[in-house]
Coordinates of C-alpha atoms in Angstrom, one line a residue:
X1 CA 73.2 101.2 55.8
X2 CA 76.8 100.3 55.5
X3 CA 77.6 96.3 55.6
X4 CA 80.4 96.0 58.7
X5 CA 80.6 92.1 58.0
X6 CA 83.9 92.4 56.9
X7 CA 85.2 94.5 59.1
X8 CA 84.0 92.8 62.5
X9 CA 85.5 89.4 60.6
X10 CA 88.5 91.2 61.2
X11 CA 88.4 92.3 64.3
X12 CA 87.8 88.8 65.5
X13 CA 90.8 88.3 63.4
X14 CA 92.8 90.7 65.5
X15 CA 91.7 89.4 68.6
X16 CA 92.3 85.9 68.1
X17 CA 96.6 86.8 67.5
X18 CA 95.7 89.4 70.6
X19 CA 94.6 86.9 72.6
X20 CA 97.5 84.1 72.0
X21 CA 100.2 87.2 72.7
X22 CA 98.5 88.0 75.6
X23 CA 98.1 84.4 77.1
X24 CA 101.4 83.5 76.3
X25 CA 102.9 85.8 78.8
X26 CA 100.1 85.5 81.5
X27 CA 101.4 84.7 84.8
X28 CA 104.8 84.7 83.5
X29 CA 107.1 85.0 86.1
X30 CA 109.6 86.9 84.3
X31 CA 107.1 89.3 82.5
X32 CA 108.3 92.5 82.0
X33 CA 106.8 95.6 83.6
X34 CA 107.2 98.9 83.7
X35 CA 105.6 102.5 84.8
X36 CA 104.8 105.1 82.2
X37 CA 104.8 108.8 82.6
X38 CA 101.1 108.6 84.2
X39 CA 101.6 106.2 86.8
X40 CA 99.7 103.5 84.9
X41 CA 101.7 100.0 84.7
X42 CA 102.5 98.7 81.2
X43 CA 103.8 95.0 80.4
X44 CA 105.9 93.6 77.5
X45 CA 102.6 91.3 76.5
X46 CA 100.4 95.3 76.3
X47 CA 103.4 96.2 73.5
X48 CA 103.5 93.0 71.8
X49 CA 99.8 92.8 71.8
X50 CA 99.6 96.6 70.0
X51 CA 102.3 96.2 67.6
X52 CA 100.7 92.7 66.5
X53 CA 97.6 94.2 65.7
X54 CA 99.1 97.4 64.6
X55 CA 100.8 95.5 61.4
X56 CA 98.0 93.2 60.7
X57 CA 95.7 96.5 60.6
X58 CA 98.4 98.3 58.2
X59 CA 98.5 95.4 55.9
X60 CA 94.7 94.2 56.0
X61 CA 93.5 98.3 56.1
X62 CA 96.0 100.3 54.7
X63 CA 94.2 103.7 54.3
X64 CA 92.7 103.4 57.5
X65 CA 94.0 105.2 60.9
X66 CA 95.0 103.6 63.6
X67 CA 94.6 104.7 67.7
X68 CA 96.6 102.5 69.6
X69 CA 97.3 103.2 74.0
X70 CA 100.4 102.7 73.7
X71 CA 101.7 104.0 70.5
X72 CA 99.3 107.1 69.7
X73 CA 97.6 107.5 66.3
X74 CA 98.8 106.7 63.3
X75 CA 97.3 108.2 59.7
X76 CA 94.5 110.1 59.1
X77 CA 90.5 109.5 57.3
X78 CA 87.1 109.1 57.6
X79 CA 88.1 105.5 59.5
X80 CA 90.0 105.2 62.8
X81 CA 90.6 101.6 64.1
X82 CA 91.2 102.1 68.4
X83 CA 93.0 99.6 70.2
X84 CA 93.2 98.7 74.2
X85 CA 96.0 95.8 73.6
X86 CA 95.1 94.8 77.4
X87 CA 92.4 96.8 79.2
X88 CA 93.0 96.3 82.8
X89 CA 96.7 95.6 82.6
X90 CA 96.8 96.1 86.8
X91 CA 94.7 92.7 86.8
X92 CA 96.9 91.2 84.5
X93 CA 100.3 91.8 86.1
X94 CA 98.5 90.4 89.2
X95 CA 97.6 87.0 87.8
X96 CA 93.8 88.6 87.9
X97 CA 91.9 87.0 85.1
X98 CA 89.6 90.1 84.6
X99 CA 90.9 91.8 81.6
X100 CA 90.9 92.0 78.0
X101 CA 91.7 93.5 74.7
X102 CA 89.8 95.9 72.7
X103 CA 89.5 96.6 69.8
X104 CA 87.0 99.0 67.7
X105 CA 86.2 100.6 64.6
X106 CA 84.6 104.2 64.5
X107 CA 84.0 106.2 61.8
X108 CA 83.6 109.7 60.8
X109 CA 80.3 111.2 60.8
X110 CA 78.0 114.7 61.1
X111 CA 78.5 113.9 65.3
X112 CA 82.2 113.8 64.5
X113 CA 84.3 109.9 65.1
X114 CA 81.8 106.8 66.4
X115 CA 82.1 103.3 66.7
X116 CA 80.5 101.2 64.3
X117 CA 82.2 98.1 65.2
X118 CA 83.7 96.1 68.7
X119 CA 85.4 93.1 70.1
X120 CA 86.1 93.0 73.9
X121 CA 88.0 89.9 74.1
X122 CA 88.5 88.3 77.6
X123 CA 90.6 85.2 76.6
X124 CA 91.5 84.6 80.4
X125 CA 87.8 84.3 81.3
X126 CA 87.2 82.2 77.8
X127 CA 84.4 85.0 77.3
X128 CA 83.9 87.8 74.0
X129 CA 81.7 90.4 73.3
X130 CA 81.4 91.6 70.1
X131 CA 79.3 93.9 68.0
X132 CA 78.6 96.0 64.6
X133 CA 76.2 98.9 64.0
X134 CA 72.8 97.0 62.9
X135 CA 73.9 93.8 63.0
X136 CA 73.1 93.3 67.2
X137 CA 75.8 92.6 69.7
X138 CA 76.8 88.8 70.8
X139 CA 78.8 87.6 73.2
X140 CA 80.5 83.9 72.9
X141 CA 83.6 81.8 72.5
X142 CA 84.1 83.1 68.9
X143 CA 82.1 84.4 66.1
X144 CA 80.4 81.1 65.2
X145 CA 79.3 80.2 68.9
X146 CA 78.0 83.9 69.3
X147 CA 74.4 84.2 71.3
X148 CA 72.9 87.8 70.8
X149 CA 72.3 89.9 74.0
X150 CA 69.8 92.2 74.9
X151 CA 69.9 95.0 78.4
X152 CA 68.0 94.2 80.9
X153 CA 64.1 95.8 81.6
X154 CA 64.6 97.1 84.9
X155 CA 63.0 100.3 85.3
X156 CA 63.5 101.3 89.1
X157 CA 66.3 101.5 90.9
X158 CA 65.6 99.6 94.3
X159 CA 65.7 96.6 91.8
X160 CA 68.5 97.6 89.8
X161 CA 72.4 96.7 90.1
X162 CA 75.2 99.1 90.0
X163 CA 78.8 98.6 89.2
X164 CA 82.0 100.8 89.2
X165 CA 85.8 100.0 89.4
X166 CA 86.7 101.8 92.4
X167 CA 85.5 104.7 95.4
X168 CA 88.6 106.9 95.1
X169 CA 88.2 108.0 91.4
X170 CA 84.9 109.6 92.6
X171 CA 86.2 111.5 95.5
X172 CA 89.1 112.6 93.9
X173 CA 86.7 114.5 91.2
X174 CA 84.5 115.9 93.5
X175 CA 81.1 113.5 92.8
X176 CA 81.8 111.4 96.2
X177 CA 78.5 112.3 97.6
X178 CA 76.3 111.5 94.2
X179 CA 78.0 108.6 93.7
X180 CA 76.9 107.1 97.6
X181 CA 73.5 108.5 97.2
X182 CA 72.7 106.3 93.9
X183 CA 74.8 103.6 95.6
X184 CA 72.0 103.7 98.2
X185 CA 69.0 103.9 95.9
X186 CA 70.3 100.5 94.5
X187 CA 69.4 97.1 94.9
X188 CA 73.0 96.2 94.8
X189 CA 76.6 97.4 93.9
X190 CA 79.5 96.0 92.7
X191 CA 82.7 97.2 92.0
X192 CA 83.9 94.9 89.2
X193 CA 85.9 97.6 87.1
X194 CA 87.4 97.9 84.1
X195 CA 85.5 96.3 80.7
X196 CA 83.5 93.7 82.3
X197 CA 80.5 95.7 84.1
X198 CA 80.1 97.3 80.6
X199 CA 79.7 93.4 79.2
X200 CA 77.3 92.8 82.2
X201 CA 75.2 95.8 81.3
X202 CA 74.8 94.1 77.3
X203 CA 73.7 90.9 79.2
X204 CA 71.5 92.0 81.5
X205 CA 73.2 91.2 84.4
X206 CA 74.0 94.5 85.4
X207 CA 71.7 97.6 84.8
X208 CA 74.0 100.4 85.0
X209 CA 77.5 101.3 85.6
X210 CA 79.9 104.2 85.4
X211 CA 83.3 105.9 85.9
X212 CA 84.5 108.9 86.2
X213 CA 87.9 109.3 84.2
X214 CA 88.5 107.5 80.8
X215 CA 90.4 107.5 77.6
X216 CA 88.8 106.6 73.8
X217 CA 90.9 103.3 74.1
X218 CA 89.0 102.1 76.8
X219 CA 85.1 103.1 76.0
X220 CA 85.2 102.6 71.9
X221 CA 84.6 98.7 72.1
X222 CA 82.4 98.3 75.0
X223 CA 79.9 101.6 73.6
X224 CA 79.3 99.9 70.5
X225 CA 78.1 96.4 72.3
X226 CA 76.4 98.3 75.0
X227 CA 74.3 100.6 72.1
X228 CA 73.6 97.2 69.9
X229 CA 72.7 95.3 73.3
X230 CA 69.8 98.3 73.1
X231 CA 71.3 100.2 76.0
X232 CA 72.7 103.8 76.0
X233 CA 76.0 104.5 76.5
X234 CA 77.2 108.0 77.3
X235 CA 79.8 110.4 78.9
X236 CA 78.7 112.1 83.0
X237 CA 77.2 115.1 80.9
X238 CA 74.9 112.9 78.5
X239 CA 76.9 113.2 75.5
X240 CA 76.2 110.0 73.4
X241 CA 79.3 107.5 72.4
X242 CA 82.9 107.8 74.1
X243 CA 84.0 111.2 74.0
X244 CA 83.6 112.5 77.2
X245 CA 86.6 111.6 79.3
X246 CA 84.2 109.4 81.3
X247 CA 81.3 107.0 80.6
X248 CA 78.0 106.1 81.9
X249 CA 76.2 103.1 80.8
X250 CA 72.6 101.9 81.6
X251 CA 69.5 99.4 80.0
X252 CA 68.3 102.7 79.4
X253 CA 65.6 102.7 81.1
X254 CA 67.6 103.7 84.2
X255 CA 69.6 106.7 82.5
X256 CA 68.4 109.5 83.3
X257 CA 68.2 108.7 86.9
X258 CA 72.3 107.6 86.7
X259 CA 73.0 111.1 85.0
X260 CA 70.9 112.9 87.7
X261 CA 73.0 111.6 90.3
X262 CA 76.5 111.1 88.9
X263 CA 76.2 113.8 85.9
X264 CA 74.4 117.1 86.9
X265 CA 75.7 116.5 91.0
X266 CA 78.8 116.6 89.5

């Protein structure tokens, strides 16, 4: 099995110059934002953030690619770093401490790219989540201070928890009425969005989550903790890893059940 000590060193690396560009700017009252082409907000600290760890990556991993939000791909190999520089930048331009930056590793393989390494870095919430392919996943203030996680063991769904980032991104697609059924067979729902429910799901304090319309940027990171946490993370049609366009993520125990509902309804 290949040794990802280095690599995840780095990543922390990356983070930690993420994270102080990121806080810097947070709650500025002059930030800078603006609106890209899809609607989606996009501030001065999301750029800086990107191009930071865009040139530490050149210089520390020259021959390795580089998949960025906000500046597309850069080079080509077996090895693709993928950046978020700030998932959930609507939080962030809010003064909303819920977001972070992500930041993965995924390599090629028989099943084409997955991650073998992840950081989700939450630096307003003085939480990361970090993970590499064998070694576990951890969550902590920083890589020395890191307590391993594991999913939870909940195997029915009147005891399990539920969380999703929002109603409308269901209805719009059509899977409205699967989404309120398994809403009802739950304990309890949440709609924390964004990285976080995927973090919860590592922990054990949530059991399952899902949403229906994603990019790579957002689902590298968190799919590698949620698999090392001993959970399954896949896309609405059961594909394994974060290629689908969408994600579901469970304990495992619980996953087939989510599909049935939010997958095959759909």
């Amino acid at each position: 099995m290949a040794d990802y000590h280095d690599d995840l060193r780095l990543a922390h690396a990356l983070a930690d110059a993420a994270d102080a560009t990121t806080m810097e700017r947070f709650r500025a009252l002059d930030l800078k934002v603006e609106t890209k082409p899809d609607m989606t907000p996009v501030s001065e600290a999301d750029r800086a953030a990107e191009e930071l760890v865009r040139d530490r990556l050149q210089r520390a991993r020259p021959h390795d690619a580089i998949l960025g939000e906000e500046y597309g791909v850069e080079g080509t190999g077996p090895r693709r770093w993928v950046v978020d520089p700030i998932d959930g930048t609507k939080n962030y331009v809010r003064g909303v401490p819920v977001w972070a930056t992500l930041i993965a590793l995924m390599e090629e393989g028989a099943d084409g790219y997955q991650p073998v390494v992840g950081v989700v870095s939450a630096p307003a919430l003085g939480r990361r989540w970090w993970a590499a392919k064998g070694l576990g996943a951890y969550t902590g203030r920083d890589e020395a201070s890191g307590t391993r996680i594991h999913v939870s063991k909940v195997a029915a769904l009147p005891d399990a928890s539920f969380a999703y980032s929002s109603l409308t991104g269901w209805e719009e697609r059509g899977r409205l009425d699967g989404f309120l059924e398994l809403s009802r067979a739950c304990w309890r729902t949440r709609a924390y969005g964004d990285f976080w429910p995927y973090m919860m799901v590592a922990e054990g304090s949530v059991d399952l989550c899902a949403e229906p319309e994603l990019s790579l940027w957002d689902m590298a990171a968190t799919a590698v903790v949620v698999q090392e946490a001993g959970g399954r993370f896949t896309g609405l049609d059961g594909r394994e890893g974060p290629h689908s366009g969408n994600a579901a993520a469970s304990n495992g125990l619980l996953h087939e059940e989510l599909l049935g509902y939010l997958g095959a309804r759909g």
